[in-house]
Amino acid sequence: MQDMPSMNRRTFVKSTGALGALAAVGGAAATGANLFGATEPALAESEEKIVYTHCAVNCGCCCVWKCHVRDGEIKYIESDNTGSGDFADPQMRACLRGRSARRWLQNSERLNYPMKRAEGAKRGEGKFERISWDEALDTIASEMKRIRETYGDESMYLQYASGVTMGIWGSSPVGRLLNLTGGYLTYYGTYSNGQLMRSSYYTYGEAGGYGSNYHTLQDNELVVMFGSSPVETRMGGTGQGNSLVYAREKHNLRIINIDPRMNDTAAGDNTEWIPIRTGTDAALAAALSYEIISNGWADEEFLHKYCVGYDEETLPESAKGKNASYKDYILGTGYDMTPKTPAWASKITQVPEQRIKDLAREMHEADPVFITQGYGSQRHSNGEATGRAIMVLPQLLGQIGKPGTNDGRRENKIGFAMSGFPAGKNAVKTQIPFFLWYKAIEEPETMTNLNSGIMKAEKLQSGIKFLFNYAGNALTNQHSDINHSHEVLIDESKCEFIVCCDVFMTDSCKYADILLPDLTSQEQVSLVGAPYNDNLKAIIYGQPVYEEKFERRGIYEVCAELAKRLGVYDEYTDGGKTREDWTKKIYEDFRAKNPQIPTWEDGVRQGFYKEARVGELIAHQKFIADPEANPLKTPSGKIEIYSEDLAKIRDTWDLEPGSVEPIPFFYPGFESYQDISEEYPLLIQGYHYKAHTHSSYANNQIVQEAAPHFAWMNPADADARGIKDGDTVKVFNDRGEIRILAKVTPRAMPGHVFIPQGSWHDADMSGDRIDYGGCINTLTIAKPTPLGKCNPQHSNIGQVEKA
Ligand SMILES: Nc1nc2c(c(=O)[nH]1)N[C@H]1C(S)=C(S)[C@@H](COP(=O)(O)OP(=O)(O)OC[C@H]3O[C@@H](n4cnc5c(=O)[nH]c(N)nc54)[C@H](O)[C@@H]3O)O[C@H]1N2
Ligand SMILES: Nc1nc2c(c(=O)[nH]1)N[C@H]1C(S)=C(S)[C@@H](COP(=O)(O)OP(=O)(O)OC[C@H]3O[C@@H](n4cnc5c(=O)[nH]c(N)nc54)[C@H](O)[C@@H]3O)O[C@H]1N2
Ligand code: SF4
Ligand SMILES: [Mo]
């Protein structure tokens, strides 16, 4: 293994010592963004040193870890404490998950050695035996070769995974290997916002789900939020949770937060919670539109100038004369002949009729008004329709393109657009929706463009036969219906070989044929252009916090070794580059275009670099100023309230009738309030929880103690079942059963159960399959949404009983 690019002891000492991401604690060397001081002298082993690195998981923030290291171990983690924390001078402060991460990183349960499925064990039993790296790499390489030769390039798949999201590395080392050896089947969309991407695409002509940033909020304005809790989902110091709370005080905002549970964002000053039945936001939006239109509050001038399909006059030729406009639909002259009155919506949403009327009036009277949605309202079986139904509100009010407004999508973000490690070109063009990988294993021969959203091909050829799962837990834990995924994965005649590379034995890892122990981003050289801040561009320069331990190996090095076995080593490593070489090259290329940023050496020394108060993003500002010169990327160049593309999809795709329409509309979806029964009378909805980032960090005991897992229930539902606060309950439906503690609270709307997503599945899969880990994906359904073929993971019906 002579020429393997590897971080050996010598290079380790060089990169931490000579480049000196070290500063004596309490010594003269101040740390942080402004430090360009002299390199510290090398420190004796037992002295404490500071090593900078960053959080790399997918929480939507990217925070500084200032690690205090002694004797090869992190003793504690501080964060960015430079700057005042003001809007103009933000801090990339870590949340409790980041600050306590040494307990995760240095956990005794870490994967330390390569392993293979134990002799005689069935796939999914979770029995492994230790093997050498040579055996692991030889086996993977020969299976890659065999499967590719037998089934073709399209049989190779790299699974959706977000464990290493932040930074230039991610899973592209695996992508590059697959590309250099013939290509692989890819996916489009994400578990995060697949539905919203579709809504956005057919409305504004861009797949991104982001509008204006909170940094643009104005004094005394009204903010209306649907399905959004940035205080819980953007928890870093430069995240949108902090910005919103800051702006609420600084600008005296009034916030209305619409959510079936009173989330932590709704639980603050000047903030009103409007409870809504889960999955019904589009009905509320339609009734708000009804009030706006019938009271003459619609901004007709705006609608005529910038939008297609609001009324008969602005419909495209293909739709004229059919009562197909949005106005027809809302007022009751459209295809369903139902006026979308507050009384109509109140029955569906459980929001009182008067509150709907008042809300419409408040939105009309406010100027500006900032209307936004998170991803909660769209992660449903009707999410694409819901996304568009919310987006139409600022269009009706003409509240787009000026300071303090938003276009109805999620609040925006900012960061340095640094390129990642280059994955290269993929010879396979066919794409599947991210959610349908299980179908591409189970019944690929049935999947077409019209029934399964296959893109760039009419149908699939082989389906997935080789699966690489790098830094992801979406084979089971994070994907819908774990009991179903289990059946799909254990069948070795379908997917013939599975490689997992992780840092813990997760539920997904149990299905590996070969299991590889990774080094984390903090244990290697790393670099991130912190892409999710509200108002700050930043770079964090990660240095390995301590030497490599056990036989863990970084994914780049692993893929380079596989490349060697597959005959593409030189191309893969570009003539023998190490991870550090690539990182520096990517940085220098970036610096050539951004000369204001520090040199690599200075960056490493100071740990991070910040450019504050940048990027005041106001959605569609240019388009509104001059729509002819700056058309949108939609087919018409305008905002498409009526989309001819959607009309075509409705008429040609293989769809449940009524699930796709060209205008924003309400469709209840499956597993909705309409489906509840005596057997399953409750709506079970998940949410993203502060104790972990999905399943990552969920094994950090100290945070779980601070924020335990509860199923929230309303006192009325709990009383009816004899359930008291703190009782263990079983939550179940046709898919499975979990055990979890009950939290009886009026913050939960009646008729609902709220379960934090990301808990670790813990069931005897050859026995009763009861999940004592309380993972909500034991209860979710493996059925895609109509348009984007996405995860309807917040739409579930079921029942609760005392355990
Ligand atoms: N702490 C923490 N932060 C995270 C993550 C994490 O796991 N933990 N995950 C990160 C990732 S990858 C993502 S994609 C984002 C996710 O961000 P989101 O998808 O926005 O988060 P959710 O918690 O699913 O939903 C936000 C809110 O919507 C509510 N909601 C659910 N259904 C409905 C509905 O039908 N109508 C309305 N009005 N509200 C509804 C939920 O109760 C919740 O309070 O968060 C990111 N940040
Ligand atoms: N029911 C329900 N399910 C959901 C959601 C929901 O709201 N409800 N949300 C969905 C969303 S938005 C998302 S983004 C997905 C997220 O799903 P995943 O992308 O699977 O995210 P995690 O569960 O965090 O899994 C990341 C894995 O990476 C591993 N990891 C962390 N660091 C490293 C590293 O340095 N190297 C390696 N090799 N591995 C590492 C962790 O141990 C963990 O196993 O979940 C989706 N699932
Ligand atoms: S989990 Fe998110 S908010 Fe917390 S430290 Fe990491 S990046 Fe920051
Ligand atoms: Mo996500």
PDB file of C-alpha atoms in Angstrom, residues 477-673:
ATOM      1  CA  ASN A 477     -34.006   4.376   9.866  1.00  0.00           C
ATOM      2  CA  GLN A 478     -34.610   7.519   7.802  1.00  0.00           C
ATOM      3  CA  HIS A 479     -36.631   6.022   4.968  1.00  0.00           C
ATOM      4  CA  SER A 480     -40.350   5.281   5.137  1.00  0.00           C
ATOM      5  CA  ASP A 481     -41.686   1.974   6.457  1.00  0.00           C
ATOM      6  CA  ILE A 482     -38.714   0.201   8.001  1.00  0.00           C
ATOM      7  CA  ASN A 483     -40.462  -3.168   8.053  1.00  0.00           C
ATOM      8  CA  HIS A 484     -40.913  -2.902   4.305  1.00  0.00           C
ATOM      9  CA  SER A 485     -37.329  -1.740   3.681  1.00  0.00           C
ATOM     10  CA  HIS A 486     -36.172  -4.748   5.667  1.00  0.00           C
ATOM     11  CA  GLU A 487     -37.934  -7.127   3.282  1.00  0.00           C
ATOM     12  CA  VAL A 488     -36.504  -5.329   0.250  1.00  0.00           C
ATOM     13  CA  LEU A 489     -32.950  -5.379   1.554  1.00  0.00           C
ATOM     14  CA  ILE A 490     -32.695  -8.919   2.895  1.00  0.00           C
ATOM     15  CA  ASP A 491     -33.472 -10.418  -0.509  1.00  0.00           C
ATOM     16  CA  GLU A 492     -29.957 -11.055  -1.835  1.00  0.00           C
ATOM     17  CA  SER A 493     -31.284 -12.001  -5.250  1.00  0.00           C
ATOM     18  CA  LYS A 494     -32.490  -8.406  -5.763  1.00  0.00           C
ATOM     19  CA  CYS A 495     -29.741  -6.066  -4.611  1.00  0.00           C
ATOM     20  CA  GLU A 496     -26.745  -8.366  -4.737  1.00  0.00           C
ATOM     21  CA  PHE A 497     -24.184  -6.355  -2.824  1.00  0.00           C
ATOM     22  CA  ILE A 498     -24.371  -3.564  -0.242  1.00  0.00           C
ATOM     23  CA  VAL A 499     -21.432  -1.563   1.094  1.00  0.00           C
ATOM     24  CA  CYS A 500     -21.975   0.710   4.074  1.00  0.00           C
ATOM     25  CA  CYS A 501     -19.435   3.179   5.355  1.00  0.00           C
ATOM     26  CA  ASP A 502     -20.291   4.874   8.635  1.00  0.00           C
ATOM     27  CA  VAL A 503     -18.903   5.725  12.020  1.00  0.00           C
ATOM     28  CA  PHE A 504     -21.439   3.750  14.076  1.00  0.00           C
ATOM     29  CA  MET A 505     -23.342   0.505  13.731  1.00  0.00           C
ATOM     30  CA  THR A 506     -26.580   2.135  12.646  1.00  0.00           C
ATOM     31  CA  ASP A 507     -29.724   0.318  11.681  1.00  0.00           C
ATOM     32  CA  SER A 508     -28.898   0.723   7.984  1.00  0.00           C
ATOM     33  CA  CYS A 509     -25.397  -0.670   8.517  1.00  0.00           C
ATOM     34  CA  LYS A 510     -26.940  -3.971   9.620  1.00  0.00           C
ATOM     35  CA  TYR A 511     -27.774  -4.626   5.965  1.00  0.00           C
ATOM     36  CA  ALA A 512     -24.179  -4.261   4.770  1.00  0.00           C
ATOM     37  CA  ASP A 513     -22.282  -7.104   3.142  1.00  0.00           C
ATOM     38  CA  ILE A 514     -19.106  -5.159   3.825  1.00  0.00           C
ATOM     39  CA  LEU A 515     -19.023  -2.475   6.504  1.00  0.00           C
ATOM     40  CA  LEU A 516     -16.278   0.165   6.524  1.00  0.00           C
ATOM     41  CA  PRO A 517     -15.181   2.348   9.484  1.00  0.00           C
ATOM     42  CA  ASP A 518     -14.793   5.950   8.356  1.00  0.00           C
ATOM     43  CA  LEU A 519     -12.770   8.780   9.765  1.00  0.00           C
ATOM     44  CA  THR A 520     -15.036  11.766  10.401  1.00  0.00           C
ATOM     45  CA  SER A 521     -14.500  15.199   8.875  1.00  0.00           C
ATOM     46  CA  GLN A 522     -13.021  16.292  12.202  1.00  0.00           C
ATOM     47  CA  GLU A 523     -10.427  13.546  12.059  1.00  0.00           C
ATOM     48  CA  GLN A 524      -9.139  14.656   8.661  1.00  0.00           C
ATOM     49  CA  VAL A 525      -8.264  17.821   6.796  1.00  0.00           C
ATOM     50  CA  SER A 526     -11.519  19.497   5.913  1.00  0.00           C
ATOM     51  CA  LEU A 527     -12.815  22.704   4.390  1.00  0.00           C
ATOM     52  CA  VAL A 528     -16.249  24.263   4.236  1.00  0.00           C
ATOM     53  CA  GLY A 529     -17.742  27.392   2.677  1.00  0.00           C
ATOM     54  CA  ALA A 530     -20.543  27.352   5.293  1.00  0.00           C
ATOM     55  CA  PRO A 531     -23.416  27.567   2.816  1.00  0.00           C
ATOM     56  CA  TYR A 532     -26.494  27.983   5.027  1.00  0.00           C
ATOM     57  CA  ASN A 533     -26.051  31.211   6.979  1.00  0.00           C
ATOM     58  CA  ASP A 534     -28.586  34.000   7.080  1.00  0.00           C
ATOM     59  CA  ASN A 535     -26.230  36.915   6.605  1.00  0.00           C
ATOM     60  CA  LEU A 536     -22.653  35.738   6.675  1.00  0.00           C
ATOM     61  CA  LYS A 537     -20.177  34.247   4.254  1.00  0.00           C
ATOM     62  CA  ALA A 538     -17.667  32.112   6.076  1.00  0.00           C
ATOM     63  CA  ILE A 539     -15.001  29.487   5.638  1.00  0.00           C
ATOM     64  CA  ILE A 540     -13.958  26.958   8.246  1.00  0.00           C
ATOM     65  CA  TYR A 541     -10.590  25.231   7.897  1.00  0.00           C
ATOM     66  CA  GLY A 542     -10.682  21.844   9.596  1.00  0.00           C
ATOM     67  CA  GLN A 543      -7.555  20.154  10.842  1.00  0.00           C
ATOM     68  CA  PRO A 544      -7.474  16.611  12.230  1.00  0.00           C
ATOM     69  CA  VAL A 545      -8.250  16.921  15.927  1.00  0.00           C
ATOM     70  CA  TYR A 546      -6.079  13.923  16.830  1.00  0.00           C
ATOM     71  CA  GLU A 547      -4.233  11.121  15.101  1.00  0.00           C
ATOM     72  CA  GLU A 548      -6.071   8.386  13.281  1.00  0.00           C
ATOM     73  CA  LYS A 549      -7.249   5.715  15.667  1.00  0.00           C
ATOM     74  CA  PHE A 550      -7.740   1.991  15.212  1.00  0.00           C
ATOM     75  CA  GLU A 551      -8.123   0.997  11.550  1.00  0.00           C
ATOM     76  CA  ARG A 552     -10.495   3.772  10.576  1.00  0.00           C
ATOM     77  CA  ARG A 553      -9.805   5.137   7.137  1.00  0.00           C
ATOM     78  CA  GLY A 554     -11.027   8.175   5.225  1.00  0.00           C
ATOM     79  CA  ILE A 555     -13.326   7.604   2.252  1.00  0.00           C
ATOM     80  CA  TYR A 556     -11.001   9.270  -0.265  1.00  0.00           C
ATOM     81  CA  GLU A 557      -8.198   6.941   0.645  1.00  0.00           C
ATOM     82  CA  VAL A 558     -10.567   3.965   0.537  1.00  0.00           C
ATOM     83  CA  CYS A 559     -11.875   4.899  -2.909  1.00  0.00           C
ATOM     84  CA  ALA A 560      -8.338   5.471  -4.168  1.00  0.00           C
ATOM     85  CA  GLU A 561      -7.499   1.929  -3.081  1.00  0.00           C
ATOM     86  CA  LEU A 562     -10.570   0.626  -4.878  1.00  0.00           C
ATOM     87  CA  ALA A 563      -9.568   2.662  -7.934  1.00  0.00           C
ATOM     88  CA  LYS A 564      -6.219   0.922  -7.876  1.00  0.00           C
ATOM     89  CA  ARG A 565      -7.904  -2.468  -7.897  1.00  0.00           C
ATOM     90  CA  LEU A 566     -10.158  -1.346 -10.741  1.00  0.00           C
ATOM     91  CA  GLY A 567      -7.304   0.039 -12.824  1.00  0.00           C
ATOM     92  CA  VAL A 568      -8.083   3.772 -12.582  1.00  0.00           C
ATOM     93  CA  TYR A 569      -5.828   4.870  -9.746  1.00  0.00           C
ATOM     94  CA  ASP A 570      -3.901   7.574 -11.590  1.00  0.00           C
ATOM     95  CA  GLU A 571      -6.999   9.208 -12.973  1.00  0.00           C
ATOM     96  CA  TYR A 572      -8.714   8.880  -9.665  1.00  0.00           C
ATOM     97  CA  THR A 573      -5.962  10.554  -7.650  1.00  0.00           C
ATOM     98  CA  ASP A 574      -4.903  12.850 -10.479  1.00  0.00           C
ATOM     99  CA  GLY A 575      -1.389  11.511 -10.257  1.00  0.00           C
ATOM    100  CA  GLY A 576      -1.239  10.638  -6.569  1.00  0.00           C
ATOM    101  CA  LYS A 577      -2.880  13.570  -4.790  1.00  0.00           C
ATOM    102  CA  THR A 578      -3.729  13.140  -1.116  1.00  0.00           C
ATOM    103  CA  ARG A 579      -6.872  14.484   0.528  1.00  0.00           C
ATOM    104  CA  GLU A 580      -4.847  17.399   1.791  1.00  0.00           C
ATOM    105  CA  ASP A 581      -3.467  18.100  -1.708  1.00  0.00           C
ATOM    106  CA  TRP A 582      -6.960  18.185  -3.171  1.00  0.00           C
ATOM    107  CA  THR A 583      -8.256  20.364  -0.361  1.00  0.00           C
ATOM    108  CA  LYS A 584      -5.508  22.903  -0.870  1.00  0.00           C
ATOM    109  CA  LYS A 585      -5.991  22.855  -4.631  1.00  0.00           C
ATOM    110  CA  ILE A 586      -9.732  23.442  -4.348  1.00  0.00           C
ATOM    111  CA  TYR A 587      -9.022  26.238  -1.904  1.00  0.00           C
ATOM    112  CA  GLU A 588      -6.415  27.901  -4.084  1.00  0.00           C
ATOM    113  CA  ASP A 589      -8.661  27.700  -7.156  1.00  0.00           C
ATOM    114  CA  PHE A 590     -11.369  29.367  -5.120  1.00  0.00           C
ATOM    115  CA  ARG A 591      -9.006  32.007  -3.781  1.00  0.00           C
ATOM    116  CA  ALA A 592      -7.930  32.897  -7.305  1.00  0.00           C
ATOM    117  CA  LYS A 593     -11.503  34.120  -7.831  1.00  0.00           C
ATOM    118  CA  ASN A 594     -11.916  35.490  -4.291  1.00  0.00           C
ATOM    119  CA  PRO A 595      -8.605  37.182  -3.539  1.00  0.00           C
ATOM    120  CA  GLN A 596      -9.896  38.762  -0.324  1.00  0.00           C
ATOM    121  CA  ILE A 597      -9.904  35.447   1.529  1.00  0.00           C
ATOM    122  CA  PRO A 598      -6.831  34.402   3.559  1.00  0.00           C
ATOM    123  CA  THR A 599      -4.068  32.198   2.257  1.00  0.00           C
ATOM    124  CA  TRP A 600      -4.510  28.539   3.139  1.00  0.00           C
ATOM    125  CA  GLU A 601      -1.839  28.773   5.825  1.00  0.00           C
ATOM    126  CA  ASP A 602      -3.398  31.834   7.442  1.00  0.00           C
ATOM    127  CA  GLY A 603      -6.846  30.300   7.209  1.00  0.00           C
ATOM    128  CA  VAL A 604      -5.683  27.176   8.947  1.00  0.00           C
ATOM    129  CA  ARG A 605      -3.959  29.223  11.606  1.00  0.00           C
ATOM    130  CA  GLN A 606      -7.005  31.335  12.388  1.00  0.00           C
ATOM    131  CA  GLY A 607      -9.394  28.413  12.040  1.00  0.00           C
ATOM    132  CA  PHE A 608     -12.138  30.302  10.272  1.00  0.00           C
ATOM    133  CA  TYR A 609     -12.818  33.387   8.222  1.00  0.00           C
ATOM    134  CA  LYS A 610     -15.949  35.540   8.181  1.00  0.00           C
ATOM    135  CA  GLU A 611     -17.436  38.162   5.887  1.00  0.00           C
ATOM    136  CA  ALA A 612     -20.363  39.560   7.783  1.00  0.00           C
ATOM    137  CA  ARG A 613     -23.482  41.351   6.676  1.00  0.00           C
ATOM    138  CA  VAL A 614     -23.567  40.310   3.093  1.00  0.00           C
ATOM    139  CA  GLY A 615     -26.167  39.079   0.708  1.00  0.00           C
ATOM    140  CA  GLU A 616     -29.427  40.834   1.356  1.00  0.00           C
ATOM    141  CA  LEU A 617     -31.489  38.518  -0.785  1.00  0.00           C
ATOM    142  CA  ILE A 618     -34.937  39.706  -1.799  1.00  0.00           C
ATOM    143  CA  ALA A 619     -36.671  37.135  -3.948  1.00  0.00           C
ATOM    144  CA  HIS A 620     -37.347  38.162  -7.567  1.00  0.00           C
ATOM    145  CA  GLN A 621     -36.248  41.749  -7.077  1.00  0.00           C
ATOM    146  CA  LYS A 622     -34.882  42.031 -10.617  1.00  0.00           C
ATOM    147  CA  PHE A 623     -37.853  40.352 -12.239  1.00  0.00           C
ATOM    148  CA  ILE A 624     -40.262  42.701 -10.471  1.00  0.00           C
ATOM    149  CA  ALA A 625     -38.200  45.747 -11.424  1.00  0.00           C
ATOM    150  CA  ASP A 626     -38.122  44.778 -15.103  1.00  0.00           C
ATOM    151  CA  PRO A 627     -39.933  41.562 -16.082  1.00  0.00           C
ATOM    152  CA  GLU A 628     -39.089  41.846 -19.780  1.00  0.00           C
ATOM    153  CA  ALA A 629     -35.366  42.211 -19.210  1.00  0.00           C
ATOM    154  CA  ASN A 630     -35.266  39.640 -16.390  1.00  0.00           C
ATOM    155  CA  PRO A 631     -37.844  36.948 -17.134  1.00  0.00           C
ATOM    156  CA  LEU A 632     -38.221  33.944 -14.844  1.00  0.00           C
ATOM    157  CA  LYS A 633     -37.109  30.553 -16.135  1.00  0.00           C
ATOM    158  CA  THR A 634     -40.686  29.303 -16.414  1.00  0.00           C
ATOM    159  CA  PRO A 635     -41.947  28.578 -19.967  1.00  0.00           C
ATOM    160  CA  SER A 636     -43.885  31.878 -19.960  1.00  0.00           C
ATOM    161  CA  GLY A 637     -41.134  33.859 -18.225  1.00  0.00           C
ATOM    162  CA  LYS A 638     -43.727  34.851 -15.611  1.00  0.00           C
ATOM    163  CA  ILE A 639     -44.934  33.509 -12.280  1.00  0.00           C
ATOM    164  CA  GLU A 640     -47.105  30.552 -13.266  1.00  0.00           C
ATOM    165  CA  ILE A 641     -50.221  30.358 -11.174  1.00  0.00           C
ATOM    166  CA  TYR A 642     -51.506  28.227 -14.050  1.00  0.00           C
ATOM    167  CA  SER A 643     -48.806  25.858 -15.361  1.00  0.00           C
ATOM    168  CA  GLU A 644     -49.252  24.313 -18.802  1.00  0.00           C
ATOM    169  CA  ASP A 645     -46.533  21.811 -17.883  1.00  0.00           C
ATOM    170  CA  LEU A 646     -48.608  20.626 -14.939  1.00  0.00           C
ATOM    171  CA  ALA A 647     -51.706  20.392 -17.133  1.00  0.00           C
ATOM    172  CA  LYS A 648     -49.730  18.127 -19.446  1.00  0.00           C
ATOM    173  CA  ILE A 649     -48.539  15.982 -16.557  1.00  0.00           C
ATOM    174  CA  ARG A 650     -52.098  15.697 -15.230  1.00  0.00           C
ATOM    175  CA  ASP A 651     -53.275  14.548 -18.660  1.00  0.00           C
ATOM    176  CA  THR A 652     -50.465  12.130 -19.514  1.00  0.00           C
ATOM    177  CA  TRP A 653     -49.014  10.642 -16.341  1.00  0.00           C
ATOM    178  CA  ASP A 654     -50.272   7.577 -14.597  1.00  0.00           C
ATOM    179  CA  LEU A 655     -51.803   9.330 -11.569  1.00  0.00           C
ATOM    180  CA  GLU A 656     -54.497   9.041  -8.972  1.00  0.00           C
ATOM    181  CA  PRO A 657     -57.296  11.282 -10.366  1.00  0.00           C
ATOM    182  CA  GLY A 658     -57.319  14.722  -8.802  1.00  0.00           C
ATOM    183  CA  SER A 659     -53.786  14.545  -7.413  1.00  0.00           C
ATOM    184  CA  VAL A 660     -52.166  16.965  -9.888  1.00  0.00           C
ATOM    185  CA  GLU A 661     -53.761  20.160 -11.215  1.00  0.00           C
ATOM    186  CA  PRO A 662     -52.285  23.082 -13.162  1.00  0.00           C
ATOM    187  CA  ILE A 663     -53.369  25.646 -10.540  1.00  0.00           C
ATOM    188  CA  PRO A 664     -52.648  25.795  -6.788  1.00  0.00           C
ATOM    189  CA  PHE A 665     -55.351  23.609  -5.238  1.00  0.00           C
ATOM    190  CA  PHE A 666     -56.218  21.524  -2.221  1.00  0.00           C
ATOM    191  CA  TYR A 667     -55.887  17.771  -2.449  1.00  0.00           C
ATOM    192  CA  PRO A 668     -56.119  15.851   0.847  1.00  0.00           C
ATOM    193  CA  GLY A 669     -53.550  13.229  -0.143  1.00  0.00           C
ATOM    194  CA  PHE A 670     -53.344   9.726   1.286  1.00  0.00           C
ATOM    195  CA  GLU A 671     -52.980   8.907   4.992  1.00  0.00           C
ATOM    196  CA  SER A 672     -54.828  12.173   5.615  1.00  0.00           C
ATOM    197  CA  TYR A 673     -57.630  13.353   7.917  1.00  0.00           C
TER     198      TYR A 673
END
